[in-house]
Short mmCIF file of C-alpha atoms and ligand atoms in Angstrom, two decimals:
data_model
loop_
_atom_site.label_atom_id
_atom_site.label_comp_id
_atom_site.label_asym_id
_atom_site.label_seq_id
_atom_site.Cartn_x
_atom_site.Cartn_y
_atom_site.Cartn_z
CA MET A 1 146.03 290.35 41.21
CA GLU A 2 143.66 287.50 40.28
CA LYS A 3 142.40 287.42 36.63
CA ASP A 4 138.90 288.10 37.68
CA GLU A 5 140.18 291.15 39.88
CA LEU A 6 142.06 292.40 36.85
CA VAL A 7 138.92 292.35 34.49
CA LYS A 8 136.70 294.05 37.17
CA LYS A 9 139.41 296.80 37.46
CA HIS A 10 139.74 297.48 33.60
CA ILE A 11 135.87 297.33 33.24
CA GLY A 12 135.55 299.89 36.03
CA TYR A 13 137.81 301.95 34.44
CA ILE A 14 136.38 302.01 30.77
CA LYS A 15 132.78 302.34 32.44
CA MET A 16 134.06 305.52 34.27
CA MET A 17 135.45 306.97 30.79
CA VAL A 18 132.31 306.12 29.03
CA ASP A 19 130.52 307.96 31.79
CA LYS A 20 132.58 311.06 31.39
CA GLY A 21 132.55 311.12 27.63
CA GLY A 22 135.74 309.67 27.00
CA PRO A 23 139.23 310.29 27.38
CA GLU A 24 140.57 314.08 27.30
CA LYS A 25 144.10 315.37 26.72
CA GLN A 26 145.20 315.28 30.32
CA GLU A 27 143.91 311.30 30.55
CA TYR A 28 145.51 310.06 27.12
CA SER A 29 148.52 308.83 28.78
CA GLU A 30 146.54 306.93 31.64
CA PHE A 31 144.30 305.25 28.68
CA SER A 32 147.65 304.16 26.72
CA ASP A 33 148.71 302.63 29.92
CA PHE A 34 145.44 300.60 30.07
CA LEU A 35 145.68 299.50 26.75
CA TYR A 36 149.43 298.54 26.90
CA GLU A 37 148.53 296.64 30.12
CA ILE A 38 145.72 294.70 28.14
CA GLN A 39 148.44 294.04 25.40
CA MET A 40 150.75 292.45 27.87
CA LEU A 41 148.01 290.46 29.59
CA LYS A 42 147.09 288.98 26.30
CA ALA A 43 150.47 288.44 25.12
CA ASN A 44 151.03 286.60 28.58
CA GLY A 45 148.03 284.61 27.85
CA ILE A 46 146.67 285.88 31.04
CA PHE A 47 143.81 287.37 29.03
CA LEU A 48 141.94 285.50 26.41
CA GLU A 49 139.25 286.56 23.74
CA LYS A 50 136.97 286.00 26.67
CA GLU A 51 138.27 288.76 28.98
CA LEU A 52 138.86 290.89 26.07
CA THR A 53 135.40 290.55 25.12
CA GLU A 54 134.10 291.32 28.49
CA ILE A 55 136.29 294.68 28.27
CA ARG A 56 135.15 295.81 24.97
CA LYS A 57 131.49 295.54 26.21
CA ALA A 58 132.06 298.11 28.74
CA PHE A 59 132.84 300.70 25.91
CA LYS A 60 128.76 300.17 25.01
CA ASP A 61 128.14 302.40 21.87
CA THR A 62 131.37 304.10 21.83
CA LEU A 63 132.58 300.96 20.18
CA SER A 64 129.84 301.08 17.63
CA LYS A 65 130.38 302.26 14.12
CA GLU A 66 129.36 305.95 14.84
CA THR A 67 133.09 306.04 16.23
CA ILE A 68 136.22 305.81 14.66
CA GLN A 69 137.25 302.92 17.02
CA GLY A 70 133.97 301.23 16.58
CA PHE A 71 133.86 301.54 12.97
CA ILE A 72 137.76 299.97 12.87
CA TYR A 73 136.48 297.31 15.31
CA LEU A 74 133.21 296.29 13.40
CA LYS A 75 134.73 296.30 10.28
CA PRO A 76 131.08 297.08 8.46
CA HIS A 77 132.80 296.34 4.80
CA GLY A 78 134.13 293.15 5.99
CA TYR A 79 137.59 293.80 6.17
CA SER A 80 139.96 296.20 8.26
CA GLY A 81 141.24 299.52 6.39
CA ASP A 82 138.54 300.11 4.16
CA PHE A 83 138.09 303.11 2.41
CA GLU A 84 135.55 304.64 4.50
CA ILE A 85 137.35 304.41 7.44
CA ILE A 86 140.76 305.45 5.70
CA ASP A 87 138.88 308.59 4.36
CA LYS A 88 137.49 308.94 7.74
CA ILE A 89 140.90 309.03 9.02
CA TYR A 90 142.30 311.49 6.20
CA LEU A 91 139.33 314.05 6.81
CA SER A 92 139.89 313.78 10.64
CA ASP A 93 136.41 313.05 10.85
CA ILE A 94 134.98 313.86 14.67
CA SER A 95 131.38 312.85 15.70
CA ASP A 96 128.78 315.51 16.40
CA ASN A 97 127.57 313.52 19.24
CA PRO A 98 129.29 314.57 22.49
CA LYS A 99 129.31 310.96 23.64
CA TYR A 100 131.67 309.71 20.79
CA ARG A 101 133.56 313.03 20.08
CA ASN A 102 136.51 312.53 22.72
CA TRP A 103 136.94 309.22 21.45
CA ASP A 104 137.28 310.30 18.03
CA ILE A 105 139.65 312.99 18.77
CA TYR A 106 141.61 310.29 20.81
CA ALA A 107 141.89 308.17 17.73
CA HIS A 108 143.27 311.23 15.37
CA THR A 109 146.05 312.08 17.56
CA LEU A 110 147.32 308.56 17.63
CA ASP A 111 150.62 308.41 15.57
CA ALA A 112 149.24 305.64 13.33
CA THR A 113 146.28 308.01 12.32
CA ILE A 114 148.71 310.96 12.00
CA ALA A 115 150.98 308.73 9.98
CA VAL A 116 147.95 307.77 7.67
CA ARG A 117 147.31 311.48 7.08
CA ASN A 118 151.05 312.16 6.67
CA ARG A 119 151.46 309.07 3.65
CA LYS A 120 148.53 311.10 1.62
CA LYS A 121 151.22 314.25 1.78
CA TYR A 122 153.76 311.69 0.88
CA PHE A 123 151.89 310.54 -2.14
CA LYS A 124 151.36 314.26 -3.33
CA ASN A 125 154.87 315.15 -2.84
CA ILE A 126 156.31 312.44 -4.51
CA PHE A 127 153.84 312.67 -7.81
CA GLY A 128 154.10 316.60 -7.47
CA GLU A 129 158.13 316.41 -8.00
CA LYS A 130 157.99 313.60 -10.45
CA ILE A 131 155.49 315.50 -12.60
CA ASN A 132 157.72 318.89 -12.30
CA LYS A 133 160.42 317.13 -14.06
CA THR A 134 158.41 315.35 -16.89
CA THR A 135 155.42 316.25 -19.22
CA SER A 136 153.57 312.62 -18.79
CA LEU A 137 153.84 310.32 -16.31
CA SER A 138 152.22 306.97 -15.88
CA ILE A 139 151.13 305.44 -12.40
CA LEU A 140 149.91 302.06 -11.19
CA ASN A 141 148.30 302.51 -8.19
CA ILE A 142 147.60 299.17 -6.35
CA ALA A 143 144.76 299.10 -3.75
CA SER A 144 143.84 302.70 -4.30
CA GLY A 145 141.18 302.73 -1.37
CA PRO A 146 139.13 306.23 -1.22
CA SER A 147 141.63 307.78 -3.77
CA ARG A 148 141.53 310.84 -1.62
CA ASP A 149 145.45 311.50 -2.39
CA ILE A 150 144.50 311.28 -6.10
CA TYR A 151 141.90 314.14 -5.79
CA GLU A 152 143.96 316.47 -3.92
CA PHE A 153 146.86 315.95 -6.20
CA TYR A 154 144.67 316.87 -9.02
CA ALA A 155 143.19 319.54 -7.07
CA GLU A 156 146.35 320.97 -6.15
CA ASN A 157 147.70 320.29 -9.66
CA PRO A 158 145.40 321.34 -12.10
CA ASN A 159 147.47 321.78 -15.05
CA LYS A 160 149.25 318.62 -15.04
CA SER A 161 148.77 315.35 -16.70
CA ILE A 162 149.02 312.22 -15.26
CA THR A 163 147.67 308.68 -16.19
CA ILE A 164 146.61 306.42 -13.37
CA ASP A 165 145.25 303.10 -13.52
CA CYS A 166 144.07 301.83 -10.11
CA VAL A 167 143.64 298.07 -9.18
CA GLU A 168 141.19 298.07 -6.24
CA LEU A 169 139.51 294.66 -5.07
CA ASP A 170 136.30 296.68 -3.67
CA LYS A 171 133.57 297.89 -5.91
CA ASN A 172 132.40 300.32 -3.37
CA ALA A 173 135.91 301.79 -3.00
CA ILE A 174 135.61 302.29 -7.01
CA GLU A 175 132.21 303.72 -6.78
CA TYR A 176 133.30 305.97 -3.64
CA SER A 177 136.86 307.18 -5.67
CA LYS A 178 134.77 307.90 -9.10
CA ASN A 179 132.15 310.21 -7.02
CA LEU A 180 134.84 311.99 -5.18
CA LEU A 181 136.91 312.17 -8.43
CA ASN A 182 133.95 313.59 -10.18
CA GLY A 183 135.15 313.51 -13.80
CA HIS A 184 138.76 313.31 -13.18
CA LYS A 185 140.50 311.01 -15.46
CA VAL A 186 141.33 307.59 -13.71
CA ASN A 187 141.15 304.02 -14.54
CA PHE A 188 140.05 301.98 -12.19
CA ILE A 189 140.59 297.99 -12.48
CA ASN A 190 138.16 296.08 -10.26
CA GLU A 191 140.51 293.32 -9.61
CA ASN A 192 142.40 291.26 -6.83
CA ILE A 193 146.10 292.04 -6.99
CA PHE A 194 146.82 288.23 -6.59
CA ARG A 195 145.21 287.89 -9.90
CA PHE A 196 145.66 291.03 -11.79
CA ALA A 197 148.09 291.10 -14.86
CA THR A 198 149.10 293.40 -17.25
CA THR A 199 151.45 293.91 -20.41
CA LYS A 200 151.45 297.60 -19.50
CA MET A 201 154.53 299.20 -18.18
CA TYR A 202 154.55 302.39 -15.83
CA ASP A 203 156.76 305.05 -14.92
CA VAL A 204 155.96 304.55 -11.27
CA VAL A 205 153.92 301.38 -9.38
CA TRP A 206 152.55 302.99 -5.87
CA SER A 207 151.05 300.96 -3.32
CA ALA A 208 150.33 302.21 0.16
CA GLY A 209 148.20 300.51 2.96
CA LEU A 210 148.34 296.69 1.32
CA PHE A 211 151.83 295.29 2.16
CA ASP A 212 151.25 295.87 5.71
CA TYR A 213 148.87 292.92 5.49
CA PHE A 214 151.05 290.72 3.52
CA SER A 215 153.01 288.02 5.10
CA ASP A 216 156.92 287.98 4.00
CA SER A 217 156.78 285.43 1.30
CA VAL A 218 153.24 287.04 -0.20
CA PHE A 219 155.30 290.59 0.14
CA ILE A 220 158.24 289.10 -2.07
CA LYS A 221 155.72 287.60 -4.75
CA ILE A 222 153.88 290.67 -4.82
CA LEU A 223 156.70 292.86 -4.86
CA GLN A 224 158.25 290.95 -7.76
CA ARG A 225 155.17 291.35 -9.91
CA LEU A 226 155.22 295.42 -9.10
CA ILE A 227 158.83 295.40 -10.09
CA SER A 228 157.91 293.66 -13.57
CA TRP A 229 155.39 296.13 -14.55
CA THR A 230 157.65 299.15 -13.68
CA LYS A 231 159.70 300.61 -17.20
CA LEU A 232 163.47 300.84 -16.92
CA GLY A 233 164.47 304.25 -15.11
CA GLY A 234 160.93 303.84 -13.28
CA GLU A 235 160.36 303.51 -9.51
CA ILE A 236 158.55 301.51 -7.36
CA ILE A 237 157.07 302.89 -4.04
CA VAL A 238 155.24 300.52 -1.54
CA GLY A 239 154.44 301.57 2.01
CA ASN A 240 154.66 299.66 5.40
CA PHE A 241 153.85 300.45 8.81
CA SER A 242 157.04 300.65 11.28
CA THR A 243 157.53 298.87 14.39
CA ASN A 244 157.93 302.39 15.90
CA SER A 245 154.26 302.97 16.13
CA LYS A 246 153.13 303.50 19.70
CA ALA A 247 149.49 302.98 18.68
CA GLN A 248 150.13 299.16 18.40
CA PRO A 249 148.28 298.34 21.92
CA TYR A 250 145.20 300.41 20.38
CA MET A 251 145.16 298.80 16.81
CA GLU A 252 145.23 295.37 18.39
CA PHE A 253 142.68 295.78 21.00
CA ILE A 254 140.33 297.07 18.08
CA GLU A 255 141.74 294.37 16.02
CA TRP A 256 143.23 296.12 12.88
CA LYS A 257 146.42 293.87 12.53
CA LEU A 258 148.93 294.72 10.55
CA ASN A 259 152.40 293.15 9.81
CA TYR A 260 154.73 296.20 11.41
CA ARG A 261 158.46 296.07 9.90
CA THR A 262 161.38 297.74 10.25
CA GLN A 263 163.70 299.63 7.58
CA GLU A 264 166.10 296.49 7.96
CA HIS A 265 163.18 294.07 7.43
CA LEU A 266 161.89 295.97 4.35
CA MET A 267 165.22 296.24 2.94
CA GLU A 268 165.74 292.17 3.43
CA LEU A 269 162.04 291.69 1.58
CA ALA A 270 163.48 293.98 -1.37
CA LEU A 271 166.60 292.20 -1.81
CA LYS A 272 164.93 288.98 -1.87
CA ALA A 273 162.31 289.96 -4.51
CA GLY A 274 165.81 290.80 -6.38
CA ALA A 275 166.51 294.26 -6.15
CA ARG A 276 169.94 295.28 -5.78
CA LYS A 277 171.04 297.13 -2.42
CA ASN A 278 172.03 300.43 -4.79
CA GLN A 279 168.46 300.35 -5.95
CA ILE A 280 166.82 300.12 -2.76
CA GLN A 281 166.21 303.37 -0.64
CA ILE A 282 163.74 303.46 2.51
CA ASN A 283 161.93 307.02 3.35
CA GLN A 284 159.37 307.59 5.99
CA GLU A 285 157.08 310.42 6.67
CA PRO A 286 157.82 313.05 9.61
CA LEU A 287 156.75 310.77 12.13
CA GLY A 288 158.87 307.43 10.94
CA VAL A 289 155.74 305.43 11.54
CA ASN A 290 154.63 304.86 7.76
CA LEU A 291 157.74 303.63 5.92
CA PHE A 292 158.22 304.09 2.22
CA LEU A 293 160.28 301.19 0.33
CA HIS A 294 161.65 302.90 -3.14
CA ILE A 295 163.29 300.69 -5.80
CA LYS A 296 164.75 302.21 -8.94
CA LYS A 297 164.44 299.94 -11.96
CA VAL A 298 167.57 299.88 -13.78
C1 SAM B 301 144.26 300.72 3.65
S1 SAM B 301 143.56 301.06 2.37
C2 SAM B 301 144.76 301.96 1.40
C3 SAM B 301 143.99 303.17 0.35
C4 SAM B 301 145.13 303.86 -0.16
N1 SAM B 301 146.21 303.21 -0.71
C5 SAM B 301 145.51 304.78 0.57
O1 SAM B 301 146.70 304.70 1.17
O2 SAM B 301 144.49 305.66 0.87
C6 SAM B 301 143.46 299.43 1.43
C7 SAM B 301 143.06 298.99 0.43
O3 SAM B 301 143.11 297.73 -0.26
C8 SAM B 301 142.38 297.19 -0.94
N2 SAM B 301 142.64 295.80 -1.11
C9 SAM B 301 143.04 294.88 0.05
N3 SAM B 301 143.32 293.82 -0.51
C10 SAM B 301 143.33 294.01 -1.87
C11 SAM B 301 143.61 292.95 -2.95
N4 SAM B 301 144.33 291.68 -2.71
N5 SAM B 301 143.59 293.56 -4.38
C12 SAM B 301 143.44 294.81 -4.50
N6 SAM B 301 143.06 295.58 -3.58
C13 SAM B 301 143.00 295.14 -2.18
C14 SAM B 301 141.04 297.30 -0.07
O4 SAM B 301 140.02 297.18 -0.82
C15 SAM B 301 141.66 299.03 0.55
O5 SAM B 301 140.81 299.97 -0.66
#
């Protein structure tokens, strides 16, 4: 098929989908085939930005910030994975508007969004287990975003005492977190992790939803700093999306770009950051889409 015909075909498909109110369950596999085909056409250099823009236009206001996919694509806070979209994903936020509803439901069925919700559970499980074994726990949380994980941890463990310092670049994320946490004791440091320095040492240094944006060399450099802020006997935990995610074509189409990594790749980066093999463990949430690199400081 000629390029123009391909563009027309895909525009026609999306227009039809938009007119009928977005994909329904029985159409998910057809819609993911569409996304996969777009990804292939782009990878093979057949579709360039111009063609993708034309196809995105066919989504009309279902690619506005009223929908999950539009919010991701338009990045109203100026960057991908901001506190607001992460919290919408945590809360499985679905528009009341029938025009947008099915698009949001679709977005929340993807393995990527389920994995984000699972990582919140992972956070609560890890810190729940750790606090049960000790009387106090000091945590450094790098790139804390909306703090929904901390909020729920406190709600579910009302009598436990933890000290959390959160390093977060976005002032609005901090304000949002403070409102959500409503008086819970959390110390926010409005700083870029590239400039952040501390002499304090922590039992656990945690970071999820940040290292996926780093190149390998930046990953190693920042991981070395995390290791240096961890007490002997403590632990560093870093989340990273896995190459297993089947949502990659969708994420690419709405321009949420991540560095997906395998377990072996994370192991290699941890070794390069100076950890020894027997200190490293790589875990995952139930879908195997969000991986967690654990390094024990010995
Ligand atoms: C995808 S969110 C993850 C939030 C949280 N960790 C979670 O899992 O719910 C990424 C957060 O990283 C923050 N961030 C991005 N670059 C940063 C940097 N260089 N230093 C500190 N925070 C950063 C963003 O502002 C955003 O709130």
